[in-house]
JSON list of C-alpha atoms in Angstrom, two decimals:
[
{"chain": "M", "resi": 23, "resn": "GLU", "atom": "CA", "xyz": [-131.25, 57.98, -5.30]},
{"chain": "M", "resi": 24, "resn": "GLU", "atom": "CA", "xyz": [-131.47, 58.47, -9.14]},
{"chain": "M", "resi": 25, "resn": "CYS", "atom": "CA", "xyz": [-127.71, 59.31, -9.60]},
{"chain": "M", "resi": 26, "resn": "LEU", "atom": "CA", "xyz": [-127.13, 56.00, -7.55]},
{"chain": "M", "resi": 27, "resn": "ALA", "atom": "CA", "xyz": [-129.27, 53.95, -9.90]},
{"chain": "M", "resi": 28, "resn": "THR", "atom": "CA", "xyz": [-127.44, 55.38, -12.84]},
{"chain": "M", "resi": 29, "resn": "LEU", "atom": "CA", "xyz": [-123.96, 54.97, -11.27]},
{"chain": "M", "resi": 30, "resn": "MET", "atom": "CA", "xyz": [-124.66, 51.48, -10.15]},
{"chain": "M", "resi": 31, "resn": "LYS", "atom": "CA", "xyz": [-125.41, 50.35, -13.76]},
{"chain": "M", "resi": 32, "resn": "LEU", "atom": "CA", "xyz": [-121.97, 51.92, -14.78]},
{"chain": "M", "resi": 33, "resn": "SER", "atom": "CA", "xyz": [-120.07, 50.55, -12.14]},
{"chain": "M", "resi": 34, "resn": "ARG", "atom": "CA", "xyz": [-120.74, 46.85, -13.10]},
{"chain": "M", "resi": 35, "resn": "ASP", "atom": "CA", "xyz": [-118.18, 47.20, -15.98]},
{"chain": "M", "resi": 36, "resn": "ALA", "atom": "CA", "xyz": [-115.09, 47.29, -14.16]},
{"chain": "M", "resi": 37, "resn": "LYS", "atom": "CA", "xyz": [-113.02, 47.31, -17.52]},
{"chain": "M", "resi": 38, "resn": "SER", "atom": "CA", "xyz": [-114.78, 50.46, -18.80]},
{"chain": "M", "resi": 39, "resn": "PRO", "atom": "CA", "xyz": [-112.65, 53.23, -19.20]},
{"chain": "M", "resi": 40, "resn": "SER", "atom": "CA", "xyz": [-115.04, 55.56, -17.23]},
{"chain": "M", "resi": 41, "resn": "TYR", "atom": "CA", "xyz": [-114.80, 53.16, -14.60]},
{"chain": "M", "resi": 42, "resn": "PRO", "atom": "CA", "xyz": [-112.55, 55.05, -12.25]},
{"chain": "M", "resi": 43, "resn": "SER", "atom": "CA", "xyz": [-114.71, 58.29, -12.68]},
{"chain": "M", "resi": 44, "resn": "VAL", "atom": "CA", "xyz": [-117.72, 56.18, -11.70]},
{"chain": "M", "resi": 45, "resn": "ILE", "atom": "CA", "xyz": [-116.29, 54.93, -8.58]},
{"chain": "M", "resi": 46, "resn": "LYS", "atom": "CA", "xyz": [-115.33, 58.46, -7.78]},
{"chain": "M", "resi": 47, "resn": "MET", "atom": "CA", "xyz": [-118.87, 60.00, -8.27]},
{"chain": "M", "resi": 48, "resn": "LEU", "atom": "CA", "xyz": [-120.30, 56.80, -6.45]},
{"chain": "M", "resi": 49, "resn": "SER", "atom": "CA", "xyz": [-118.40, 57.78, -3.31]},
{"chain": "M", "resi": 50, "resn": "LYS", "atom": "CA", "xyz": [-119.75, 61.12, -3.24]},
{"chain": "M", "resi": 51, "resn": "VAL", "atom": "CA", "xyz": [-123.44, 59.96, -3.67]},
{"chain": "M", "resi": 52, "resn": "TYR", "atom": "CA", "xyz": [-122.90, 57.68, -0.62]},
{"chain": "M", "resi": 53, "resn": "VAL", "atom": "CA", "xyz": [-121.50, 60.45, 1.18]},
{"chain": "M", "resi": 54, "resn": "GLU", "atom": "CA", "xyz": [-124.55, 62.54, 0.51]},
{"chain": "M", "resi": 55, "resn": "LEU", "atom": "CA", "xyz": [-127.06, 59.64, 1.37]},
{"chain": "M", "resi": 56, "resn": "GLU", "atom": "CA", "xyz": [-124.91, 58.76, 4.49]},
{"chain": "M", "resi": 57, "resn": "ASP", "atom": "CA", "xyz": [-124.69, 55.59, 3.22]},
{"chain": "M", "resi": 58, "resn": "TRP", "atom": "CA", "xyz": [-121.55, 54.35, 5.14]},
{"chain": "M", "resi": 59, "resn": "GLU", "atom": "CA", "xyz": [-121.65, 50.49, 4.61]},
{"chain": "M", "resi": 60, "resn": "SER", "atom": "CA", "xyz": [-121.80, 51.04, 0.90]},
{"chain": "M", "resi": 61, "resn": "LEU", "atom": "CA", "xyz": [-119.10, 53.38, 1.20]},
{"chain": "M", "resi": 62, "resn": "ARG", "atom": "CA", "xyz": [-117.03, 50.94, 3.19]},
{"chain": "M", "resi": 63, "resn": "GLU", "atom": "CA", "xyz": [-117.56, 48.37, 0.55]},
{"chain": "M", "resi": 64, "resn": "LEU", "atom": "CA", "xyz": [-116.31, 50.64, -2.18]},
{"chain": "M", "resi": 65, "resn": "LEU", "atom": "CA", "xyz": [-113.15, 51.74, -0.53]},
{"chain": "M", "resi": 66, "resn": "PRO", "atom": "CA", "xyz": [-110.84, 48.98, -1.93]},
{"chain": "M", "resi": 67, "resn": "ALA", "atom": "CA", "xyz": [-111.95, 49.70, -5.35]},
{"chain": "M", "resi": 68, "resn": "MET", "atom": "CA", "xyz": [-111.05, 53.32, -4.68]},
{"chain": "M", "resi": 69, "resn": "LYS", "atom": "CA", "xyz": [-107.86, 52.48, -3.41]},
{"chain": "M", "resi": 70, "resn": "LYS", "atom": "CA", "xyz": [-107.07, 50.16, -6.26]},
{"chain": "M", "resi": 71, "resn": "GLN", "atom": "CA", "xyz": [-107.99, 52.81, -9.12]},
{"chain": "M", "resi": 72, "resn": "LYS", "atom": "CA", "xyz": [-106.38, 55.81, -7.20]},
{"chain": "M", "resi": 73, "resn": "VAL", "atom": "CA", "xyz": [-109.26, 57.83, -7.90]},
{"chain": "M", "resi": 74, "resn": "VAL", "atom": "CA", "xyz": [-108.50, 60.26, -5.21]},
{"chain": "M", "resi": 75, "resn": "SER", "atom": "CA", "xyz": [-105.17, 61.41, -3.27]},
{"chain": "M", "resi": 76, "resn": "GLU", "atom": "CA", "xyz": [-104.08, 59.75, -0.23]},
{"chain": "M", "resi": 77, "resn": "ASP", "atom": "CA", "xyz": [-105.20, 62.32, 2.21]},
{"chain": "M", "resi": 78, "resn": "GLU", "atom": "CA", "xyz": [-108.56, 62.40, 0.49]},
{"chain": "M", "resi": 79, "resn": "PHE", "atom": "CA", "xyz": [-109.00, 58.56, 0.69]},
{"chain": "M", "resi": 80, "resn": "GLY", "atom": "CA", "xyz": [-108.09, 58.85, 4.59]},
{"chain": "M", "resi": 81, "resn": "ARG", "atom": "CA", "xyz": [-110.59, 61.77, 5.06]},
{"chain": "M", "resi": 82, "resn": "LEU", "atom": "CA", "xyz": [-113.48, 59.43, 3.27]},
{"chain": "M", "resi": 83, "resn": "ALA", "atom": "CA", "xyz": [-112.41, 56.46, 5.22]},
{"chain": "M", "resi": 84, "resn": "ARG", "atom": "CA", "xyz": [-112.61, 58.43, 8.36]},
{"chain": "M", "resi": 85, "resn": "LEU", "atom": "CA", "xyz": [-115.90, 59.77, 7.62]},
{"chain": "M", "resi": 86, "resn": "CYS", "atom": "CA", "xyz": [-117.21, 56.35, 6.45]},
{"chain": "M", "resi": 87, "resn": "TYR", "atom": "CA", "xyz": [-116.25, 54.82, 9.97]},
{"chain": "M", "resi": 88, "resn": "GLU", "atom": "CA", "xyz": [-117.41, 57.60, 12.26]},
{"chain": "M", "resi": 89, "resn": "GLY", "atom": "CA", "xyz": [-120.83, 57.28, 10.51]},
{"chain": "M", "resi": 90, "resn": "LYS", "atom": "CA", "xyz": [-120.83, 53.41, 11.09]},
{"chain": "M", "resi": 91, "resn": "LEU", "atom": "CA", "xyz": [-120.12, 53.91, 14.48]},
{"chain": "M", "resi": 92, "resn": "ARG", "atom": "CA", "xyz": [-122.61, 56.66, 15.33]},
{"chain": "M", "resi": 93, "resn": "ARG", "atom": "CA", "xyz": [-125.24, 54.22, 13.69]},
{"chain": "M", "resi": 94, "resn": "ALA", "atom": "CA", "xyz": [-123.96, 51.16, 15.74]},
{"chain": "M", "resi": 95, "resn": "VAL", "atom": "CA", "xyz": [-125.50, 52.34, 18.76]},
{"chain": "M", "resi": 96, "resn": "ARG", "atom": "CA", "xyz": [-129.00, 50.58, 18.46]},
{"chain": "M", "resi": 97, "resn": "GLY", "atom": "CA", "xyz": [-130.97, 47.79, 19.82]},
{"chain": "M", "resi": 98, "resn": "GLU", "atom": "CA", "xyz": [-133.58, 47.19, 22.41]},
{"chain": "M", "resi": 99, "resn": "SER", "atom": "CA", "xyz": [-131.10, 46.49, 25.16]},
{"chain": "M", "resi": 100, "resn": "ASP", "atom": "CA", "xyz": [-127.81, 47.72, 26.43]},
{"chain": "M", "resi": 101, "resn": "GLN", "atom": "CA", "xyz": [-126.16, 44.36, 25.49]},
{"chain": "M", "resi": 102, "resn": "ASP", "atom": "CA", "xyz": [-127.58, 44.64, 21.80]},
{"chain": "M", "resi": 103, "resn": "LYS", "atom": "CA", "xyz": [-126.02, 48.24, 21.57]},
{"chain": "M", "resi": 104, "resn": "ARG", "atom": "CA", "xyz": [-122.60, 47.02, 22.94]},
{"chain": "M", "resi": 105, "resn": "LYS", "atom": "CA", "xyz": [-122.53, 43.90, 20.55]},
{"chain": "M", "resi": 106, "resn": "ASN", "atom": "CA", "xyz": [-123.57, 46.34, 17.48]},
{"chain": "M", "resi": 107, "resn": "LEU", "atom": "CA", "xyz": [-121.08, 48.80, 18.35]},
{"chain": "M", "resi": 108, "resn": "LYS", "atom": "CA", "xyz": [-117.89, 46.44, 19.10]},
{"chain": "M", "resi": 109, "resn": "ASP", "atom": "CA", "xyz": [-118.87, 44.66, 15.69]},
{"chain": "M", "resi": 110, "resn": "ALA", "atom": "CA", "xyz": [-118.72, 47.75, 13.90]},
{"chain": "M", "resi": 111, "resn": "TRP", "atom": "CA", "xyz": [-115.30, 48.59, 15.71]},
{"chain": "M", "resi": 112, "resn": "HIS", "atom": "CA", "xyz": [-113.86, 45.48, 14.48]},
{"chain": "M", "resi": 113, "resn": "GLN", "atom": "CA", "xyz": [-114.86, 46.20, 10.99]},
{"chain": "M", "resi": 114, "resn": "ILE", "atom": "CA", "xyz": [-112.58, 49.09, 11.05]},
{"chain": "M", "resi": 115, "resn": "PRO", "atom": "CA", "xyz": [-109.08, 48.36, 9.87]},
{"chain": "M", "resi": 116, "resn": "ARG", "atom": "CA", "xyz": [-106.61, 48.40, 12.84]},
{"chain": "M", "resi": 117, "resn": "LYS", "atom": "CA", "xyz": [-104.56, 51.35, 11.71]},
{"chain": "M", "resi": 118, "resn": "PHE", "atom": "CA", "xyz": [-107.68, 53.46, 12.45]},
{"chain": "M", "resi": 119, "resn": "HIS", "atom": "CA", "xyz": [-107.83, 52.50, 15.87]},
{"chain": "M", "resi": 120, "resn": "THR", "atom": "CA", "xyz": [-105.32, 55.05, 16.92]},
{"chain": "M", "resi": 121, "resn": "GLU", "atom": "CA", "xyz": [-107.38, 57.80, 15.32]},
{"chain": "M", "resi": 122, "resn": "PRO", "atom": "CA", "xyz": [-108.61, 60.10, 18.15]},
{"chain": "M", "resi": 123, "resn": "SER", "atom": "CA", "xyz": [-111.96, 61.21, 16.66]},
{"chain": "M", "resi": 124, "resn": "LEU", "atom": "CA", "xyz": [-112.96, 57.53, 15.90]},
{"chain": "M", "resi": 125, "resn": "VAL", "atom": "CA", "xyz": [-111.71, 56.22, 19.65]},
{"chain": "M", "resi": 126, "resn": "ARG", "atom": "CA", "xyz": [-113.89, 59.33, 20.94]},
{"chain": "M", "resi": 127, "resn": "ILE", "atom": "CA", "xyz": [-116.84, 58.19, 18.94]},
{"chain": "M", "resi": 128, "resn": "TYR", "atom": "CA", "xyz": [-116.44, 54.68, 20.05]},
{"chain": "M", "resi": 129, "resn": "ALA", "atom": "CA", "xyz": [-115.85, 55.58, 23.79]},
{"chain": "M", "resi": 130, "resn": "GLU", "atom": "CA", "xyz": [-119.05, 57.83, 23.72]},
{"chain": "M", "resi": 131, "resn": "GLY", "atom": "CA", "xyz": [-121.13, 54.70, 22.19]},
{"chain": "M", "resi": 132, "resn": "LEU", "atom": "CA", "xyz": [-119.69, 52.53, 24.99]},
{"chain": "M", "resi": 133, "resn": "ILE", "atom": "CA", "xyz": [-120.54, 55.10, 27.55]},
{"chain": "M", "resi": 134, "resn": "ALA", "atom": "CA", "xyz": [-124.01, 55.44, 26.14]},
{"chain": "M", "resi": 135, "resn": "ALA", "atom": "CA", "xyz": [-124.34, 51.51, 26.27]},
{"chain": "M", "resi": 136, "resn": "ASP", "atom": "CA", "xyz": [-123.47, 51.15, 29.91]},
{"chain": "M", "resi": 137, "resn": "ALA", "atom": "CA", "xyz": [-119.85, 50.02, 29.15]},
{"chain": "M", "resi": 138, "resn": "GLY", "atom": "CA", "xyz": [-117.96, 52.40, 30.99]},
{"chain": "M", "resi": 139, "resn": "GLU", "atom": "CA", "xyz": [-115.03, 50.34, 31.99]},
{"chain": "M", "resi": 140, "resn": "ASP", "atom": "CA", "xyz": [-114.54, 49.46, 28.44]},
{"chain": "M", "resi": 141, "resn": "ALA", "atom": "CA", "xyz": [-114.68, 53.02, 27.45]},
{"chain": "M", "resi": 142, "resn": "GLU", "atom": "CA", "xyz": [-111.93, 53.72, 30.17]},
{"chain": "M", "resi": 143, "resn": "ARG", "atom": "CA", "xyz": [-109.72, 51.11, 28.85]},
{"chain": "M", "resi": 144, "resn": "VAL", "atom": "CA", "xyz": [-109.89, 52.14, 25.22]},
{"chain": "M", "resi": 145, "resn": "ILE", "atom": "CA", "xyz": [-109.44, 55.85, 26.20]},
{"chain": "M", "resi": 146, "resn": "THR", "atom": "CA", "xyz": [-106.38, 54.97, 28.53]},
{"chain": "M", "resi": 147, "resn": "ASP", "atom": "CA", "xyz": [-104.78, 52.95, 25.65]},
{"chain": "M", "resi": 148, "resn": "LEU", "atom": "CA", "xyz": [-104.59, 55.65, 23.48]},
{"chain": "M", "resi": 149, "resn": "LEU", "atom": "CA", "xyz": [-103.80, 58.45, 25.65]},
{"chain": "M", "resi": 150, "resn": "ARG", "atom": "CA", "xyz": [-100.75, 56.64, 26.76]},
{"chain": "M", "resi": 151, "resn": "LYS", "atom": "CA", "xyz": [-99.44, 57.05, 23.25]},
{"chain": "M", "resi": 152, "resn": "ASN", "atom": "CA", "xyz": [-101.39, 59.79, 21.63]},
{"chain": "M", "resi": 153, "resn": "TRP", "atom": "CA", "xyz": [-102.53, 62.78, 23.68]},
{"chain": "M", "resi": 154, "resn": "ASP", "atom": "CA", "xyz": [-105.90, 64.39, 22.73]},
{"chain": "M", "resi": 155, "resn": "ASP", "atom": "CA", "xyz": [-107.85, 66.74, 24.56]},
{"chain": "M", "resi": 156, "resn": "GLY", "atom": "CA", "xyz": [-111.42, 65.65, 23.19]},
{"chain": "M", "resi": 157, "resn": "LEU", "atom": "CA", "xyz": [-110.55, 62.25, 24.65]},
{"chain": "M", "resi": 158, "resn": "VAL", "atom": "CA", "xyz": [-109.58, 63.38, 27.94]},
{"chain": "M", "resi": 159, "resn": "GLN", "atom": "CA", "xyz": [-112.98, 65.27, 28.16]},
{"chain": "M", "resi": 160, "resn": "VAL", "atom": "CA", "xyz": [-114.97, 62.09, 27.34]},
{"chain": "M", "resi": 161, "resn": "TYR", "atom": "CA", "xyz": [-112.95, 60.29, 30.10]},
{"chain": "M", "resi": 162, "resn": "GLY", "atom": "CA", "xyz": [-114.56, 62.66, 32.71]},
{"chain": "M", "resi": 163, "resn": "GLN", "atom": "CA", "xyz": [-117.85, 61.67, 31.57]},
{"chain": "M", "resi": 164, "resn": "ILE", "atom": "CA", "xyz": [-117.50, 57.75, 32.17]},
{"chain": "M", "resi": 165, "resn": "MET", "atom": "CA", "xyz": [-119.93, 56.86, 35.14]},
{"chain": "M", "resi": 166, "resn": "GLY", "atom": "CA", "xyz": [-119.81, 54.03, 37.30]},
{"chain": "M", "resi": 167, "resn": "GLY", "atom": "CA", "xyz": [-116.25, 53.00, 36.61]},
{"chain": "M", "resi": 168, "resn": "ASP", "atom": "CA", "xyz": [-113.05, 52.67, 38.71]},
{"chain": "M", "resi": 169, "resn": "VAL", "atom": "CA", "xyz": [-113.08, 56.54, 39.60]},
{"chain": "M", "resi": 170, "resn": "GLU", "atom": "CA", "xyz": [-109.96, 56.29, 41.94]},
{"chain": "M", "resi": 171, "resn": "LYS", "atom": "CA", "xyz": [-108.07, 54.60, 39.13]},
{"chain": "M", "resi": 172, "resn": "GLN", "atom": "CA", "xyz": [-109.10, 57.12, 36.59]},
{"chain": "M", "resi": 173, "resn": "LEU", "atom": "CA", "xyz": [-107.93, 60.01, 38.91]},
{"chain": "M", "resi": 174, "resn": "LEU", "atom": "CA", "xyz": [-104.78, 58.33, 39.48]},
{"chain": "M", "resi": 175, "resn": "TRP", "atom": "CA", "xyz": [-104.05, 58.00, 35.66]},
{"chain": "M", "resi": 176, "resn": "CYS", "atom": "CA", "xyz": [-104.92, 61.80, 35.44]},
{"chain": "M", "resi": 177, "resn": "GLU", "atom": "CA", "xyz": [-102.53, 62.65, 38.38]},
{"chain": "M", "resi": 178, "resn": "ASN", "atom": "CA", "xyz": [-99.73, 61.00, 36.23]},
{"chain": "M", "resi": 179, "resn": "TRP", "atom": "CA", "xyz": [-100.72, 62.85, 33.10]},
{"chain": "M", "resi": 180, "resn": "LEU", "atom": "CA", "xyz": [-100.87, 66.29, 34.97]},
{"chain": "M", "resi": 181, "resn": "LYS", "atom": "CA", "xyz": [-96.96, 65.77, 35.81]},
{"chain": "M", "resi": 182, "resn": "GLU", "atom": "CA", "xyz": [-96.49, 66.00, 31.92]},
{"chain": "M", "resi": 183, "resn": "ARG", "atom": "CA", "xyz": [-99.02, 68.64, 31.28]},
{"chain": "M", "resi": 184, "resn": "PRO", "atom": "CA", "xyz": [-99.45, 70.66, 34.60]},
{"chain": "M", "resi": 185, "resn": "ASN", "atom": "CA", "xyz": [-101.37, 73.29, 33.18]},
{"chain": "M", "resi": 186, "resn": "ASN", "atom": "CA", "xyz": [-103.70, 71.40, 30.86]},
{"chain": "M", "resi": 187, "resn": "PRO", "atom": "CA", "xyz": [-107.00, 73.03, 31.20]},
{"chain": "M", "resi": 188, "resn": "MET", "atom": "CA", "xyz": [-109.26, 70.12, 29.98]},
{"chain": "M", "resi": 189, "resn": "LEU", "atom": "CA", "xyz": [-107.31, 67.57, 31.99]},
{"chain": "M", "resi": 190, "resn": "LEU", "atom": "CA", "xyz": [-108.10, 69.67, 35.12]},
{"chain": "M", "resi": 191, "resn": "LEU", "atom": "CA", "xyz": [-111.63, 70.03, 34.50]},
{"chain": "M", "resi": 192, "resn": "THR", "atom": "CA", "xyz": [-111.85, 66.24, 34.05]},
{"chain": "M", "resi": 193, "resn": "MET", "atom": "CA", "xyz": [-109.99, 65.87, 37.25]},
{"chain": "M", "resi": 194, "resn": "GLY", "atom": "CA", "xyz": [-112.78, 68.08, 38.88]},
{"chain": "M", "resi": 195, "resn": "ARG", "atom": "CA", "xyz": [-115.67, 66.17, 37.41]},
{"chain": "M", "resi": 196, "resn": "LEU", "atom": "CA", "xyz": [-114.00, 62.91, 38.53]},
{"chain": "M", "resi": 197, "resn": "SER", "atom": "CA", "xyz": [-113.56, 64.28, 42.14]},
{"chain": "M", "resi": 198, "resn": "LEU", "atom": "CA", "xyz": [-117.28, 65.24, 42.40]},
{"chain": "M", "resi": 199, "resn": "GLN", "atom": "CA", "xyz": [-118.05, 61.37, 41.41]},
{"chain": "M", "resi": 200, "resn": "LEU", "atom": "CA", "xyz": [-115.71, 60.54, 44.54]},
{"chain": "M", "resi": 201, "resn": "ARG", "atom": "CA", "xyz": [-117.53, 63.47, 46.51]},
{"chain": "M", "resi": 202, "resn": "SER", "atom": "CA", "xyz": [-114.45, 65.46, 47.14]},
{"chain": "M", "resi": 203, "resn": "TRP", "atom": "CA", "xyz": [-116.16, 68.73, 46.99]},
{"chain": "M", "resi": 204, "resn": "ASP", "atom": "CA", "xyz": [-113.02, 70.72, 47.69]},
{"chain": "M", "resi": 205, "resn": "LYS", "atom": "CA", "xyz": [-110.77, 69.01, 45.35]},
{"chain": "M", "resi": 206, "resn": "ALA", "atom": "CA", "xyz": [-113.14, 69.31, 42.83]},
{"chain": "M", "resi": 207, "resn": "ARG", "atom": "CA", "xyz": [-113.45, 73.11, 43.35]},
{"chain": "M", "resi": 208, "resn": "SER", "atom": "CA", "xyz": [-109.67, 73.33, 43.19]},
{"chain": "M", "resi": 209, "resn": "TYR", "atom": "CA", "xyz": [-109.31, 71.62, 40.04]},
{"chain": "M", "resi": 210, "resn": "PHE", "atom": "CA", "xyz": [-112.29, 73.77, 38.48]},
{"chain": "M", "resi": 211, "resn": "GLU", "atom": "CA", "xyz": [-110.40, 77.03, 39.60]},
{"chain": "M", "resi": 212, "resn": "ALA", "atom": "CA", "xyz": [-106.98, 75.67, 38.37]},
{"chain": "M", "resi": 213, "resn": "SER", "atom": "CA", "xyz": [-108.60, 74.91, 34.91]},
{"chain": "M", "resi": 214, "resn": "LEU", "atom": "CA", "xyz": [-110.13, 78.59, 34.83]},
{"chain": "M", "resi": 215, "resn": "ARG", "atom": "CA", "xyz": [-106.64, 79.88, 35.46]},
{"chain": "M", "resi": 216, "resn": "SER", "atom": "CA", "xyz": [-105.05, 77.97, 32.86]},
{"chain": "M", "resi": 217, "resn": "ARG", "atom": "CA", "xyz": [-107.82, 78.78, 30.28]},
{"chain": "M", "resi": 218, "resn": "LYS", "atom": "CA", "xyz": [-111.41, 80.54, 30.53]},
{"chain": "M", "resi": 219, "resn": "SER", "atom": "CA", "xyz": [-114.01, 77.95, 29.33]},
{"chain": "M", "resi": 220, "resn": "ALA", "atom": "CA", "xyz": [-117.92, 77.79, 29.54]},
{"chain": "M", "resi": 221, "resn": "GLN", "atom": "CA", "xyz": [-117.66, 74.11, 30.79]},
{"chain": "M", "resi": 222, "resn": "ALA", "atom": "CA", "xyz": [-115.29, 75.16, 33.78]},
{"chain": "M", "resi": 223, "resn": "TYR", "atom": "CA", "xyz": [-117.38, 78.46, 34.64]},
{"chain": "M", "resi": 224, "resn": "GLY", "atom": "CA", "xyz": [-120.45, 75.92, 34.36]},
{"chain": "M", "resi": 225, "resn": "GLU", "atom": "CA", "xyz": [-119.30, 73.34, 36.44]},
{"chain": "M", "resi": 226, "resn": "LEU", "atom": "CA", "xyz": [-117.62, 75.46, 39.06]},
{"chain": "M", "resi": 227, "resn": "GLY", "atom": "CA", "xyz": [-120.98, 77.56, 39.43]},
{"chain": "M", "resi": 228, "resn": "ARG", "atom": "CA", "xyz": [-123.14, 74.55, 39.71]},
{"chain": "M", "resi": 229, "resn": "LEU", "atom": "CA", "xyz": [-120.79, 73.34, 42.52]},
{"chain": "M", "resi": 230, "resn": "LEU", "atom": "CA", "xyz": [-120.67, 76.70, 44.53]},
{"chain": "M", "resi": 231, "resn": "SER", "atom": "CA", "xyz": [-124.59, 76.67, 44.31]},
{"chain": "M", "resi": 232, "resn": "HIS", "atom": "CA", "xyz": [-124.56, 73.37, 46.18]},
{"chain": "M", "resi": 233, "resn": "MET", "atom": "CA", "xyz": [-121.95, 74.54, 48.62]},
{"chain": "M", "resi": 234, "resn": "GLY", "atom": "CA", "xyz": [-124.11, 77.42, 49.67]},
{"chain": "M", "resi": 235, "resn": "GLU", "atom": "CA", "xyz": [-122.27, 80.26, 47.87]},
{"chain": "M", "resi": 236, "resn": "PRO", "atom": "CA", "xyz": [-125.04, 81.63, 45.61]},
{"chain": "M", "resi": 237, "resn": "GLN", "atom": "CA", "xyz": [-123.29, 84.83, 44.79]},
{"chain": "M", "resi": 238, "resn": "ALA", "atom": "CA", "xyz": [-120.06, 83.49, 43.75]},
{"chain": "M", "resi": 239, "resn": "SER", "atom": "CA", "xyz": [-121.96, 80.46, 41.94]},
{"chain": "M", "resi": 240, "resn": "ASN", "atom": "CA", "xyz": [-124.10, 83.25, 39.74]},
{"chain": "M", "resi": 241, "resn": "GLU", "atom": "CA", "xyz": [-120.87, 85.13, 38.75]},
{"chain": "M", "resi": 242, "resn": "HIS", "atom": "CA", "xyz": [-119.46, 81.88, 37.45]},
{"chain": "M", "resi": 243, "resn": "PHE", "atom": "CA", "xyz": [-122.61, 81.15, 35.44]},
{"chain": "M", "resi": 244, "resn": "GLN", "atom": "CA", "xyz": [-122.75, 84.71, 34.19]},
{"chain": "M", "resi": 245, "resn": "SER", "atom": "CA", "xyz": [-119.20, 84.35, 32.95]},
{"chain": "M", "resi": 246, "resn": "GLY", "atom": "CA", "xyz": [-119.94, 81.05, 31.27]},
{"chain": "M", "resi": 247, "resn": "LEU", "atom": "CA", "xyz": [-123.00, 82.46, 29.53]},
{"chain": "M", "resi": 248, "resn": "ALA", "atom": "CA", "xyz": [-120.96, 85.57, 28.28]},
{"chain": "M", "resi": 249, "resn": "MET", "atom": "CA", "xyz": [-118.52, 83.14, 26.71]},
{"chain": "M", "resi": 250, "resn": "ILE", "atom": "CA", "xyz": [-121.50, 81.44, 24.85]},
{"chain": "M", "resi": 251, "resn": "ALA", "atom": "CA", "xyz": [-122.88, 84.63, 24.01]},
{"chain": "M", "resi": 252, "resn": "GLU", "atom": "CA", "xyz": [-119.85, 85.91, 22.29]},
{"chain": "M", "resi": 253, "resn": "ARG", "atom": "CA", "xyz": [-120.45, 83.05, 19.61]},
{"chain": "M", "resi": 254, "resn": "LEU", "atom": "CA", "xyz": [-123.98, 84.19, 18.98]},
{"chain": "M", "resi": 255, "resn": "PRO", "atom": "CA", "xyz": [-124.67, 86.57, 15.80]},
{"chain": "M", "resi": 256, "resn": "ASP", "atom": "CA", "xyz": [-125.46, 90.07, 16.73]},
{"chain": "M", "resi": 257, "resn": "LEU", "atom": "CA", "xyz": [-129.37, 90.23, 16.45]},
{"chain": "M", "resi": 258, "resn": "PRO", "atom": "CA", "xyz": [-132.19, 92.56, 17.58]},
{"chain": "M", "resi": 259, "resn": "MET", "atom": "CA", "xyz": [-133.16, 91.99, 21.15]},
{"chain": "M", "resi": 260, "resn": "PRO", "atom": "CA", "xyz": [-136.21, 93.72, 23.33]},
{"chain": "M", "resi": 261, "resn": "ASP", "atom": "CA", "xyz": [-134.82, 96.53, 25.27]},
{"chain": "M", "resi": 262, "resn": "SER", "atom": "CA", "xyz": [-137.31, 95.52, 28.19]},
{"chain": "M", "resi": 263, "resn": "PRO", "atom": "CA", "xyz": [-140.01, 93.19, 29.05]},
{"chain": "M", "resi": 264, "resn": "GLU", "atom": "CA", "xyz": [-142.59, 95.31, 28.02]},
{"chain": "M", "resi": 265, "resn": "GLN", "atom": "CA", "xyz": [-141.60, 94.81, 24.52]},
{"chain": "M", "resi": 266, "resn": "LEU", "atom": "CA", "xyz": [-142.18, 91.26, 24.60]}
]
């Protein structure tokens, strides 16, 4: 905050020789403070002064817009949340509307604000032009939409990507919403054949548990837990419960 106060005073003189450096330092302070609105207002001056490279400018712009979208999902009602989120989205330049990371955050916000149909449309529009596994994952988390239509889209995408593990996982989740248990099981198994993942093991384990196959369910849960454990640091553990 002290840095910000000093830089704000210096930034009032746009003709100062130090102005470009001040603008660059201000951007760093705004990032540290997560003051995304101030950073958004600073972006035009940064571009005009060319204080960073094009790649760095794009990174800062995406960081700014991602932060704004995450903070936009606020309000007492879902209607308020949807309005705030859409207002934030419309403030983002259109050329960034095809950035998968931004669309993903926007779609997750729409889902959280009970606007699944809007999220479905936004994701579908982008996936037809620019494939992204992260967006496909969010697509399978939409609840209460036109699930049959979603599954049809996925079946079309699967023709072009027959072994995409995330797409197969998403199709399994959509099949669960349609209560097509055997179909969901088939998609989860196909996803695991394509690539082992903790999510697919978890979904298949949960489904098998409800289908009355506890042994197979436990095996899949254990496989999923083993994958998660592989990413944990090697730390001491008790040899037996008596050591607790």
